[in-house]
Amino acid sequence: MQNQSDVVERRGATFAASDNQVLRRTYGLLSLTLLFSAVTAFFAMSSGASQGGATIAMIGAFIMLFVTMGLRRSVWGLVSVFAFTGLMGYSIGPMLNFYIHSFTNGPQLVMTALGGTGVMFLALSAYVLTTRKDFSYMGGFLMIALLVLVLASVAMMFFPMPAMQVVISGVAVLIFSGFILF
């Protein structure tokens, strides 16, 4: 007959294996969506997509957020996630072209942003995975902070202040770092 501690230990191992499988699938799906987004951004850059087309793609991506939430429990949710990331990648293409062609160090700017984002994502993910802290309590705060960030960005279009642009950029880094933890 098995003793109680053996049964509990095996259940814990089963849950740990299940958690690892979910994490592997999640990171695998994230990798595929990021690659798809990069391909659509490259397509937008090489086809010379206009800022108007990028704006339409951004509006479509915003709509796809709600579609994805509605379809999250069906196989069509996976399709809508890829549609969302593809539209986001396409909308980024003209901005990347602008930075690459407008500045003498444009490619370095883009690669520094890419590298910094990757390092930040890996570091924060490693922190959450090693400490096993639950950051789900941050959800409401992050959504309100994101809304304030969007409103401040819109206000900056009408009242441009260089110092405020730096503040908004710094706050955006903190908010999206919080989303990675979340």
Coordinates of C-alpha atoms in Angstrom, one line a residue, residues 13-157:
A13 CA 5.1 16.1 -10.1
T14 CA 2.1 15.7 -12.3
F15 CA 1.1 19.3 -11.8
A16 CA 4.6 20.5 -12.4
A17 CA 4.8 18.5 -15.6
S18 CA 1.4 19.9 -16.7
D19 CA 2.6 23.4 -15.9
N20 CA 5.8 22.9 -17.9
Q21 CA 3.8 21.6 -20.8
V22 CA 1.5 24.6 -20.8
L23 CA 4.5 27.0 -20.6
R24 CA 6.2 25.2 -23.5
R25 CA 3.0 25.5 -25.6
T26 CA 2.5 29.1 -24.6
Y27 CA 6.1 30.2 -25.5
G28 CA 5.9 28.1 -28.7
L29 CA 2.7 29.9 -29.7
L30 CA 4.2 33.3 -28.7
S31 CA 7.3 32.5 -30.9
L32 CA 5.2 31.6 -33.9
T33 CA 3.1 34.7 -33.6
L34 CA 6.2 36.9 -33.2
L35 CA 7.7 35.3 -36.3
F36 CA 4.5 35.9 -38.3
S37 CA 4.4 39.5 -37.1
A38 CA 8.0 39.9 -38.3
V39 CA 7.2 38.4 -41.7
T40 CA 4.2 40.8 -42.2
A41 CA 6.4 43.7 -41.0
F42 CA 9.0 42.8 -43.5
F43 CA 6.3 42.5 -46.2
A44 CA 5.0 46.0 -45.3
M45 CA 8.6 47.4 -45.4
S46 CA 9.5 45.8 -48.8
S47 CA 6.2 46.6 -50.4
G48 CA 6.4 50.3 -49.4
A49 CA 3.2 50.2 -47.3
S50 CA 1.9 53.7 -46.6
Q51 CA 1.1 55.2 -43.2
G52 CA -2.5 55.2 -44.2
G53 CA -2.5 51.5 -44.8
A54 CA -0.7 51.0 -41.5
T55 CA -3.4 53.1 -39.7
I56 CA -6.1 50.9 -41.2
A57 CA -4.1 47.8 -40.1
M58 CA -3.8 49.2 -36.6
I59 CA -7.6 49.8 -36.4
G60 CA -8.1 46.2 -37.7
A61 CA -5.7 44.9 -35.0
F62 CA -7.7 46.8 -32.4
I63 CA -10.9 45.1 -33.6
M64 CA -9.1 41.7 -33.7
L65 CA -8.4 42.1 -29.9
F66 CA -12.1 41.9 -29.2
V67 CA -12.6 39.1 -31.8
T68 CA -9.8 37.1 -30.2
M69 CA -11.4 37.5 -26.7
G70 CA -14.7 36.3 -28.1
L71 CA -13.2 33.3 -29.8
R72 CA -10.6 32.4 -27.1
R73 CA -12.2 29.0 -26.4
S74 CA -12.4 27.8 -30.0
V75 CA -9.9 26.9 -32.7
W76 CA -10.9 30.2 -34.5
G77 CA -9.3 32.0 -31.5
L78 CA -5.9 30.8 -32.8
V79 CA -6.6 32.1 -36.2
S80 CA -7.7 35.4 -34.8
V81 CA -4.4 35.7 -32.8
F82 CA -2.4 35.2 -35.9
A83 CA -4.6 37.8 -37.7
F84 CA -4.0 40.2 -34.8
T85 CA -0.2 39.8 -34.8
G86 CA -0.1 39.9 -38.6
L87 CA -2.0 43.2 -38.6
M88 CA 0.3 44.6 -35.9
G89 CA 3.4 43.6 -37.9
Y90 CA 2.0 45.2 -41.0
S91 CA 1.3 48.4 -39.1
I92 CA 4.8 48.6 -37.8
G93 CA 6.4 48.3 -41.3
P94 CA 6.1 51.9 -42.3
M95 CA 7.4 53.1 -38.9
L96 CA 10.5 50.8 -39.3
N97 CA 11.0 52.2 -42.8
F98 CA 10.9 55.7 -41.5
Y99 CA 13.5 55.1 -38.8
I100 CA 15.8 53.1 -41.0
H101 CA 15.8 55.7 -43.8
S102 CA 15.5 58.9 -41.9
F103 CA 18.4 58.5 -39.5
T104 CA 22.0 57.7 -40.2
N105 CA 22.0 55.2 -37.4
G106 CA 18.4 54.0 -38.2
P107 CA 19.2 50.2 -38.4
Q108 CA 21.1 50.4 -35.1
L109 CA 18.1 52.2 -33.5
V110 CA 15.8 49.4 -34.6
M111 CA 18.1 46.6 -33.6
T112 CA 18.8 48.2 -30.2
A113 CA 15.0 48.4 -29.6
L114 CA 14.6 44.8 -30.7
G115 CA 17.5 43.6 -28.6
G116 CA 16.4 45.6 -25.5
T117 CA 12.9 44.2 -25.8
G118 CA 14.1 40.7 -26.1
V119 CA 16.4 40.9 -23.1
M120 CA 13.7 42.5 -21.0
F121 CA 11.2 39.8 -22.0
L122 CA 13.6 37.0 -21.2
A123 CA 14.7 38.6 -17.9
L124 CA 11.2 39.2 -16.7
S125 CA 10.0 35.8 -17.8
A126 CA 12.9 34.1 -16.0
Y127 CA 12.1 36.1 -12.9
V128 CA 8.5 35.0 -12.9
L129 CA 9.3 31.4 -13.7
T130 CA 12.0 31.1 -11.0
T131 CA 10.2 32.9 -8.2
R132 CA 6.8 31.5 -9.1
K133 CA 5.1 34.7 -7.9
D134 CA 1.6 35.4 -9.0
F135 CA 1.3 38.7 -10.7
S136 CA -2.4 38.3 -11.7
Y137 CA -3.4 41.0 -9.2
M138 CA -1.8 43.6 -11.5
G139 CA -4.4 43.2 -14.3
G140 CA -6.8 46.0 -13.4
F141 CA -4.0 48.5 -12.7
L142 CA -2.2 47.7 -16.0
M143 CA -5.4 48.2 -18.1
I144 CA -6.1 51.5 -16.5
A145 CA -2.4 52.5 -16.9
L146 CA -2.6 51.5 -20.5
L147 CA -5.7 53.6 -21.0
V148 CA -4.0 56.6 -19.4
L149 CA -1.0 56.0 -21.6
V150 CA -3.1 56.0 -24.8
L151 CA -4.9 59.2 -23.8
A152 CA -1.6 60.9 -22.9
S153 CA -0.2 59.9 -26.3
V154 CA -3.3 61.3 -28.1
A155 CA -2.9 64.5 -26.1
M156 CA 0.7 64.7 -27.1
M157 CA -0.4 64.9 -30.8

